[in-house]
Short mmCIF file of C-alpha atoms and ligand atoms in Angstrom, two decimals:
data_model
loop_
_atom_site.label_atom_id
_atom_site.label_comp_id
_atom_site.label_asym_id
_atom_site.label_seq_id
_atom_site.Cartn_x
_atom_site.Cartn_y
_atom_site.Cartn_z
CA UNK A 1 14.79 -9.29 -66.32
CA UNK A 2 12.86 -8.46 -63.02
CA UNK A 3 13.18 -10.56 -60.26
CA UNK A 4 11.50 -10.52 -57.04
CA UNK A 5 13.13 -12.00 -54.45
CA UNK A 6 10.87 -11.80 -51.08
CA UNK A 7 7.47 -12.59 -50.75
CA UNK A 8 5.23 -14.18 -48.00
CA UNK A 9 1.89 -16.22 -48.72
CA UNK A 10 -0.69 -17.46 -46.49
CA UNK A 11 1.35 -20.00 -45.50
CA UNK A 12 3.04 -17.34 -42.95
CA UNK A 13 1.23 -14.11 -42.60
CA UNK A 14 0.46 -12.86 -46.59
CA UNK A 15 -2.71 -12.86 -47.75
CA UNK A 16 -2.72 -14.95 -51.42
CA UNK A 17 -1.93 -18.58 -51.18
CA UNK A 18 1.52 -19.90 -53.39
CA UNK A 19 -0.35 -20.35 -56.46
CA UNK A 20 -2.18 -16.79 -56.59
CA UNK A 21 0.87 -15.14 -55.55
CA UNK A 22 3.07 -16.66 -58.68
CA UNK A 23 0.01 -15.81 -60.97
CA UNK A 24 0.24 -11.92 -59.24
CA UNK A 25 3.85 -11.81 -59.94
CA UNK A 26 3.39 -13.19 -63.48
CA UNK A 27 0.47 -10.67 -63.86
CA UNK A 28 3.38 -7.58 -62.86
CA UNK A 29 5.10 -8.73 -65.40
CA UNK A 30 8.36 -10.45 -63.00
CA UNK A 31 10.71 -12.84 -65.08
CA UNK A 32 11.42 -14.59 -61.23
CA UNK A 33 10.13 -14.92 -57.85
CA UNK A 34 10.83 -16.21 -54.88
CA UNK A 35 8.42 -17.33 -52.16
CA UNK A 36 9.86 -17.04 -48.57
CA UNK A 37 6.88 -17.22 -45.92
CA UNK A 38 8.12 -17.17 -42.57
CA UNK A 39 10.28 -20.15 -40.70
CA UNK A 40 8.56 -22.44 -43.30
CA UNK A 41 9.07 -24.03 -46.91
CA UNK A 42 5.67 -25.87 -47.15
CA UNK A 43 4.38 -23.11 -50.19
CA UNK A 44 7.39 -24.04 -51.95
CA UNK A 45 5.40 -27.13 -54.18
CA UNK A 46 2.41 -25.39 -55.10
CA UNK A 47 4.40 -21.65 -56.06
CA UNK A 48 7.28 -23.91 -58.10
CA UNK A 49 3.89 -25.58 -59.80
CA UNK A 50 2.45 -22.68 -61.09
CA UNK A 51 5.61 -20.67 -61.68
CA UNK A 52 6.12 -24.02 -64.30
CA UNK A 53 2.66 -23.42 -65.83
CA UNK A 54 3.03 -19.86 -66.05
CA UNK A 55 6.47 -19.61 -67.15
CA UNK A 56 8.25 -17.71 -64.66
CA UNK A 57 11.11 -18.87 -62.92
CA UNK A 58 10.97 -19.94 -59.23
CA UNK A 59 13.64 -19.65 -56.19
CA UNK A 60 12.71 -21.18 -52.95
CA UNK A 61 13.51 -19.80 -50.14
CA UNK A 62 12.89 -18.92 -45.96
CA UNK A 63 12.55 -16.21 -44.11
CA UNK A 64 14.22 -17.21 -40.57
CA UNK A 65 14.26 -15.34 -37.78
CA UNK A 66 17.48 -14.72 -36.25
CA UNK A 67 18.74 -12.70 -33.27
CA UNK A 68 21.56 -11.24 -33.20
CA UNK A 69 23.02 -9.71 -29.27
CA UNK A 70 19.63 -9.14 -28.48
CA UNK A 71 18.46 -7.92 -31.61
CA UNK A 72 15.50 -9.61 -34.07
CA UNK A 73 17.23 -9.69 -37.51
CA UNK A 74 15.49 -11.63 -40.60
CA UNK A 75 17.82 -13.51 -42.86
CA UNK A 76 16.48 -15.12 -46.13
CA UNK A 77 17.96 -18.58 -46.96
CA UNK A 78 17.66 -19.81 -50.65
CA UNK A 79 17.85 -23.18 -52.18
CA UNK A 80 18.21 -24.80 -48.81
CA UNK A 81 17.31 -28.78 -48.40
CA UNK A 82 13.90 -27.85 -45.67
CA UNK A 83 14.62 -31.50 -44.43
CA UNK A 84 18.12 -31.57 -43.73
CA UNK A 85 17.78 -32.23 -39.91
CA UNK A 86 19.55 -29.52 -38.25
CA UNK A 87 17.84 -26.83 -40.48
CA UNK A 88 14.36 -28.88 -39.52
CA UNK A 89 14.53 -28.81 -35.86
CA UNK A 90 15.34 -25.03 -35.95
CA UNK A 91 12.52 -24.54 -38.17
CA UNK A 92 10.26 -26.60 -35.45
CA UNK A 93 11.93 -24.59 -32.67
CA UNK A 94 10.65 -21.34 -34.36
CA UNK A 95 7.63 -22.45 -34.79
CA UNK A 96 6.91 -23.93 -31.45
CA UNK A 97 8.10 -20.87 -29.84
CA UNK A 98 5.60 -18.76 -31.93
CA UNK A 99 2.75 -21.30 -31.06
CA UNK A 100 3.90 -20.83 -27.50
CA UNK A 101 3.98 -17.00 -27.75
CA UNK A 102 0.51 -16.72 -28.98
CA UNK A 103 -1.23 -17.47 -25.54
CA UNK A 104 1.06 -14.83 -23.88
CA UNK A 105 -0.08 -12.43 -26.20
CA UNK A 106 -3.45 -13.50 -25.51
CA UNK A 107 -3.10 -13.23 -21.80
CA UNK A 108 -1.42 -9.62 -21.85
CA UNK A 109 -4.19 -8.60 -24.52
CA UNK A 110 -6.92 -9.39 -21.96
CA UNK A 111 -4.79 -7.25 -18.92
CA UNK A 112 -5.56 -4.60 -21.28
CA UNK A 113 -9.43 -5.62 -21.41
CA UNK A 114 -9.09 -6.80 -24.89
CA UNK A 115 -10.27 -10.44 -25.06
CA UNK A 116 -10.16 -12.38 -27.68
CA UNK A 117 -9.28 -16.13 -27.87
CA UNK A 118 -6.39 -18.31 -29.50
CA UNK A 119 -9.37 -19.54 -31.87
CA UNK A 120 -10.05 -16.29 -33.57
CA UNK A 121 -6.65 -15.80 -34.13
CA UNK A 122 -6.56 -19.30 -35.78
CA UNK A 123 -9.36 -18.87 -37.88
CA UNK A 124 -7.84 -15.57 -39.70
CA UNK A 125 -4.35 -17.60 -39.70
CA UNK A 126 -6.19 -19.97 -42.06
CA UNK A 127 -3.36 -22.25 -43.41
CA UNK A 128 -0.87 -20.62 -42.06
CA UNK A 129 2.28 -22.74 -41.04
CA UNK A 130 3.85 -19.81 -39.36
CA UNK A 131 1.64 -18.38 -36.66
CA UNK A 132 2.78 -14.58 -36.02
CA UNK A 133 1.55 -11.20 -34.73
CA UNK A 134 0.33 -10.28 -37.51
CA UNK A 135 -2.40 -13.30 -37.28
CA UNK A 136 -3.11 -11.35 -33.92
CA UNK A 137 -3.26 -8.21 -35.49
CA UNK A 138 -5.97 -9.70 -38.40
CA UNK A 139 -7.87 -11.14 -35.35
CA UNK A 140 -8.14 -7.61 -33.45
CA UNK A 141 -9.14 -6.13 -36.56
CA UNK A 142 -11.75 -8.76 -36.88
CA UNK A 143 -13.02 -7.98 -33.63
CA UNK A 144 -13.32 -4.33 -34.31
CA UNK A 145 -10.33 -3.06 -31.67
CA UNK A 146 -7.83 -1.63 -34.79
CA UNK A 147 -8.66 -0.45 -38.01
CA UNK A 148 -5.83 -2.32 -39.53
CA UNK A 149 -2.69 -4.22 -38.90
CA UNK A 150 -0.35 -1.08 -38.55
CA UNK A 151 -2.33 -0.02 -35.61
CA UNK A 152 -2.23 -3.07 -33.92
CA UNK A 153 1.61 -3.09 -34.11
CA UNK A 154 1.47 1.04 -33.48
CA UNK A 155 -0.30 0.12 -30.10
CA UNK A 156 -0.30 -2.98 -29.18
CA UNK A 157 2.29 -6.01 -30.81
CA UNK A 158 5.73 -3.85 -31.72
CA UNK A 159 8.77 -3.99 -29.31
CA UNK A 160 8.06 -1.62 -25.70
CA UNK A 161 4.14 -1.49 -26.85
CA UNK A 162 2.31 -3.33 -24.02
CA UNK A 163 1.32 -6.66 -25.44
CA UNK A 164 4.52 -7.48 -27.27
CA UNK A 165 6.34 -11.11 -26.44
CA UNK A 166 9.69 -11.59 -26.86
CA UNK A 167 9.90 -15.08 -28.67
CA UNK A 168 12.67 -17.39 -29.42
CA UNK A 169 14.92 -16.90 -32.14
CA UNK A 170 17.92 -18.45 -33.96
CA UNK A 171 21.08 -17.18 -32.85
CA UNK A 172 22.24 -15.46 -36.61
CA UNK A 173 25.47 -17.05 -36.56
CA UNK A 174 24.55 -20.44 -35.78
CA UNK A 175 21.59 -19.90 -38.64
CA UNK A 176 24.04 -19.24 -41.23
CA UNK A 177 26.26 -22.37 -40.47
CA UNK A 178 22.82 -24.15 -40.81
CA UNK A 179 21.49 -22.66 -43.89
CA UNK A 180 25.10 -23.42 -45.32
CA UNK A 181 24.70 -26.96 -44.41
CA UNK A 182 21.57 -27.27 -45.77
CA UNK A 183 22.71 -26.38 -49.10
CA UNK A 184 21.21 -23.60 -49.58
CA UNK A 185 22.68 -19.30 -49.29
CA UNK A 186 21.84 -16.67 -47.07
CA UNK A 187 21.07 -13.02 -47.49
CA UNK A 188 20.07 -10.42 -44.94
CA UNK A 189 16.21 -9.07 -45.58
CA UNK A 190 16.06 -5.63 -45.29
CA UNK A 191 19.34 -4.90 -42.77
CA UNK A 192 18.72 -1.22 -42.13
CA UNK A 193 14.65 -2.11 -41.19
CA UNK A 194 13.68 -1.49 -37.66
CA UNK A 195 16.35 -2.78 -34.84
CA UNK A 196 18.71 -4.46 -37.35
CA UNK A 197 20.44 -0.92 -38.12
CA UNK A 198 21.86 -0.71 -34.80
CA UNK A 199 23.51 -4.27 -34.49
CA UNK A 200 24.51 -4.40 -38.41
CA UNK A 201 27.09 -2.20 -38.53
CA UNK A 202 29.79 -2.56 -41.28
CA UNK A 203 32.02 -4.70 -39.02
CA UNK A 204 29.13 -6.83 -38.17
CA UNK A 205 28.70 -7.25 -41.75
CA UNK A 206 32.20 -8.00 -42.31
CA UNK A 207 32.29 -10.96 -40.05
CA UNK A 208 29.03 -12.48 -40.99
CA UNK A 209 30.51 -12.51 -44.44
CA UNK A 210 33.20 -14.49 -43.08
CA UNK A 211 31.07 -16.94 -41.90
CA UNK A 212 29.63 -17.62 -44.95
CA UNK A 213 26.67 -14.36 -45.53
CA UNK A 214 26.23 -14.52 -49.50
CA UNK A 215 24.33 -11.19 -49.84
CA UNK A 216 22.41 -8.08 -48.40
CA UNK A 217 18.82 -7.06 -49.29
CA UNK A 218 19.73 -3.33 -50.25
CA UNK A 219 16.34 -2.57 -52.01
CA UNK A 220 13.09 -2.45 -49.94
CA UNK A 221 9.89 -0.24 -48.88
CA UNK A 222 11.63 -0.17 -44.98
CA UNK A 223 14.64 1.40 -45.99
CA UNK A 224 15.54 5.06 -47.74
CA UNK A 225 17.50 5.43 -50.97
CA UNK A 226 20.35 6.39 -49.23
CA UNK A 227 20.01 3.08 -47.09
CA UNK A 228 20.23 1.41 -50.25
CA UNK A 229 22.89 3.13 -51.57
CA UNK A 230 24.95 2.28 -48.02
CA UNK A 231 24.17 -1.25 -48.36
CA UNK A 232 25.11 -1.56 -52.04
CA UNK A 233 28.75 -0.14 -51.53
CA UNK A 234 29.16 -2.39 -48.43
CA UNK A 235 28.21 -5.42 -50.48
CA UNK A 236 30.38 -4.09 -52.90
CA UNK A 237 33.17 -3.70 -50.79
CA UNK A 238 32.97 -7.16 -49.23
CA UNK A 239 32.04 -8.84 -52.55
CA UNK A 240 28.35 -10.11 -51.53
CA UNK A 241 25.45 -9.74 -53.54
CA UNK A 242 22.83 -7.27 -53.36
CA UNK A 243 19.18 -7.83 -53.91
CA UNK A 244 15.88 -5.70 -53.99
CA UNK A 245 12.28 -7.28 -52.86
CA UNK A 246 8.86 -6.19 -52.63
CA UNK A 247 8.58 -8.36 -49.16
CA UNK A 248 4.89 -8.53 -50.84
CA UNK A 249 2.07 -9.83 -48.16
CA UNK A 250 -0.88 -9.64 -50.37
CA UNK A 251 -3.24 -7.16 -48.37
CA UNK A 252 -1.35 -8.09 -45.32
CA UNK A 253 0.72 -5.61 -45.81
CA UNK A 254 0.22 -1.55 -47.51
CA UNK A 255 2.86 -0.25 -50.28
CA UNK A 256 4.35 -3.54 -50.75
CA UNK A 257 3.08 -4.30 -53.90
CA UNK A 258 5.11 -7.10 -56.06
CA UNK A 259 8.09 -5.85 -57.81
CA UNK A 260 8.34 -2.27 -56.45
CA UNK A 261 11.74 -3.16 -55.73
CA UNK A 262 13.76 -5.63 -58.17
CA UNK A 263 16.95 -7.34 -58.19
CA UNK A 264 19.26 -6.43 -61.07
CA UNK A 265 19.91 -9.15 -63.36
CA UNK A 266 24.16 -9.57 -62.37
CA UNK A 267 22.77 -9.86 -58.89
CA UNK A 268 20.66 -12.49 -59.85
CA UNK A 269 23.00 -14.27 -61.33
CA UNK A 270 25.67 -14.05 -59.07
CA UNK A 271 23.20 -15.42 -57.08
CA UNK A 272 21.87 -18.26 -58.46
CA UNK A 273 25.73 -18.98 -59.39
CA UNK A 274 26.41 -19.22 -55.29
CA UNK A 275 23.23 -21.44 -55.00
CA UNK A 276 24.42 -23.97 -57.54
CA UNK A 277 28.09 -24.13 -55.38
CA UNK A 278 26.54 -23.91 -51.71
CA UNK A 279 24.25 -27.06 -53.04
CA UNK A 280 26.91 -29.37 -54.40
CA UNK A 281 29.38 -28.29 -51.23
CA UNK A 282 26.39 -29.30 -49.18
CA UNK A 283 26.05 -32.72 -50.95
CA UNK A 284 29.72 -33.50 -50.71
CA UNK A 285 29.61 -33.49 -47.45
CA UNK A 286 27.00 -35.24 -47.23
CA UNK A 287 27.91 -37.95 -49.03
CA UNK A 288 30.94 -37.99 -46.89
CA UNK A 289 28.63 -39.59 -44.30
CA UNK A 290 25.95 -40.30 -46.20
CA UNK A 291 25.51 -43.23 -49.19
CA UNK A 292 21.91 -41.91 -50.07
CA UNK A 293 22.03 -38.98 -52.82
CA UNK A 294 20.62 -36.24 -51.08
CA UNK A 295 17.35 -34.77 -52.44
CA UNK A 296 17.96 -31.68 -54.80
CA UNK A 297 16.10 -28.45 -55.03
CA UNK A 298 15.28 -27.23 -58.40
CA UNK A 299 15.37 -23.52 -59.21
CA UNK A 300 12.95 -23.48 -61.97
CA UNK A 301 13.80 -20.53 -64.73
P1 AMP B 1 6.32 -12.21 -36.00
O1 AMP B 1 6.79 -13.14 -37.08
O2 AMP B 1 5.12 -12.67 -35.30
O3 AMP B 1 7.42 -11.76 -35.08
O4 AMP B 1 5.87 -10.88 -36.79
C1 AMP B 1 6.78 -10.29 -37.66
C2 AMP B 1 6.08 -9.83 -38.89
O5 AMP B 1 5.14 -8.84 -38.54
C3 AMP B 1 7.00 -9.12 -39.87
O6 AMP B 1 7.64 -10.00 -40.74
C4 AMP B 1 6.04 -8.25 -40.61
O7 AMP B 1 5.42 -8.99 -41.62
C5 AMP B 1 5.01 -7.89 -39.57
N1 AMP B 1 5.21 -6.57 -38.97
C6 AMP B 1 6.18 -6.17 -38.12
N2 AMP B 1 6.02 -4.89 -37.74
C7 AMP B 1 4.91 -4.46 -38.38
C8 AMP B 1 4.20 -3.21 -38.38
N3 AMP B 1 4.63 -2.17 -37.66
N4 AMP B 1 3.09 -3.13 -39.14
C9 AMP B 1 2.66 -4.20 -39.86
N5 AMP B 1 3.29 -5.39 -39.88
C10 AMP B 1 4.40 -5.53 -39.16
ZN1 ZN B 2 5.80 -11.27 -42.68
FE1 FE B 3 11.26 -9.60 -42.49
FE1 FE B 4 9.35 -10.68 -45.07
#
């Protein structure tokens, strides 16, 4: 059984649209994938489609971002209702905010002499729901000022380089409570990655699991094998699952390929077991308010 459990199309900032991207994963020979594109679940129809014709099985899921005291942390939320209204208008927030950002990159870009406009960026976004740096990065490619999207973040787009913009995020606790409500679990993408090592420490951990964190991505290209082996034993030691992911973005990203990290079967499992509960909590209390059935998300296997 290999399961992927992180992947981005070109509905965020990958490169293969839903439907290529389940073929690709079929194609390496993965039993499961999920597709979670940035702040948005509008892939979700088209990869669940094709997993179906292909035979693989499917879990839908986002990639929010969160901030945590200061700190940009990713956190993956699976099987969550993308309409249930609070989840919704924090989706919207995040993406207004980066559709807001994108003309302050644009201005600081051009203090630097580099000028190119919100329309070039849009036309290498393509379909893209989720509008992000890495759109900008594509674009300065494009117009010959980087060889490739690492140096655009190396020089230009990462934290303290002279072009980055801080945008809104949701606060990581609040996001939770939200995914939660929305039926669906969360799971920390790659904790030890870039600024999240310094504000996830193993109390951190331990209280987010209180308020309802169902796993921790322990398996991924950003963090070492001893990394890995840290964030198994704390999952272990606070009963939360662990996963592995490719956090695959077609050519978008180098040495990211699909499935070069997996999640063990138990994981899965244990995963798809807290899924199943977090939806039918969510619908009871729904229902508590609600008369309507709310809409349920299949996970295709
Ligand atoms: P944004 O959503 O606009 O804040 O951009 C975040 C995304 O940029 C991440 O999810 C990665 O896909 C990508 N990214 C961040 N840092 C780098 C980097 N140093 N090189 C290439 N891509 C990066
Ligand atoms: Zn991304
Ligand atoms: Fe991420
Ligand atoms: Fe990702």
């Amino acid at each position: 059984m290999r399961a992927d459990l992180h992947t981005h199309s070109h509905r965020s900032d990958g490169s293969d649209s839903p439907a290529e991207l389940v073929r690709a994963a079929a194609a390496a020979h993965l039993d499961v994938v999920a597709l979670t594109d940035h702040d948005s679940a509008v892939g979700w129809p088209e990869a669940a489609a094709t997993a179906r014709e292909v035979g693989i099985g499917f879990v839908p899921g986002i990639e929010i971002s969160c901030s945590l005291r200061g700190v940009g942390v990713h956190l993956l939320a699976y099987g969550v209702d993308p309409t249930h209204p609070g989840l919704a208008a924090e989706l919207m927030r995040g993406l207004e905010s980066r559709g807001q950002r994108l003309p302050a990159i644009l201005a600081r870009l051009k203090e630097l002499g580099i000028d190119i406009g919100a329309e070039a960026v849009r036309a290498v976004a393509g379909p893209a729901a989720a509008l992000g740096r890495p759109h900008v990065a594509d674009a300065l490619v494009a117009a010959g000022e980087v060889a490739d999207r690492s140096e655009a973040f190396d020089r230009l787009l990462s934290p303290g380089r002279p072009a980055y913009v801080l945008r809104r995020a949701a606060p990581l606790r609040e996001a939770i409570a939200l995914v939660a409500a929305a039926g669906g679990v969360s799971v920390l993408a790659h904790p030890f990655a870039r600024g999240g090592r310094r504000v996830l420490t193993p109390d951190a951990v331990r209280a987010l699991a209180a308020d309802g964190l169902t796993g921790l991505e322990a398996w991924h290209q950003d963090q070492s094998a001893a990394d890995a082996r840290r964030l198994v034993a704390l999952a272990d030691d606070l009963d939360l699952v662990a996963t592995g992911s490719s956090d695959y973005h077609g050519t978008g990203k180098l040495d990211h390929d699909l499935g070069c990290h997996t999640t063990p079967a138990a994981q899965l499992d244990r995963l798809l077991v807290a899924m199943a509960a977090a939806a039918t909590a969510a619908s009871r209390a729904d229902q508590a308010v609600m008369p309507e059935p709310p809409v349920g998300i299949a996970v295709v296997r």
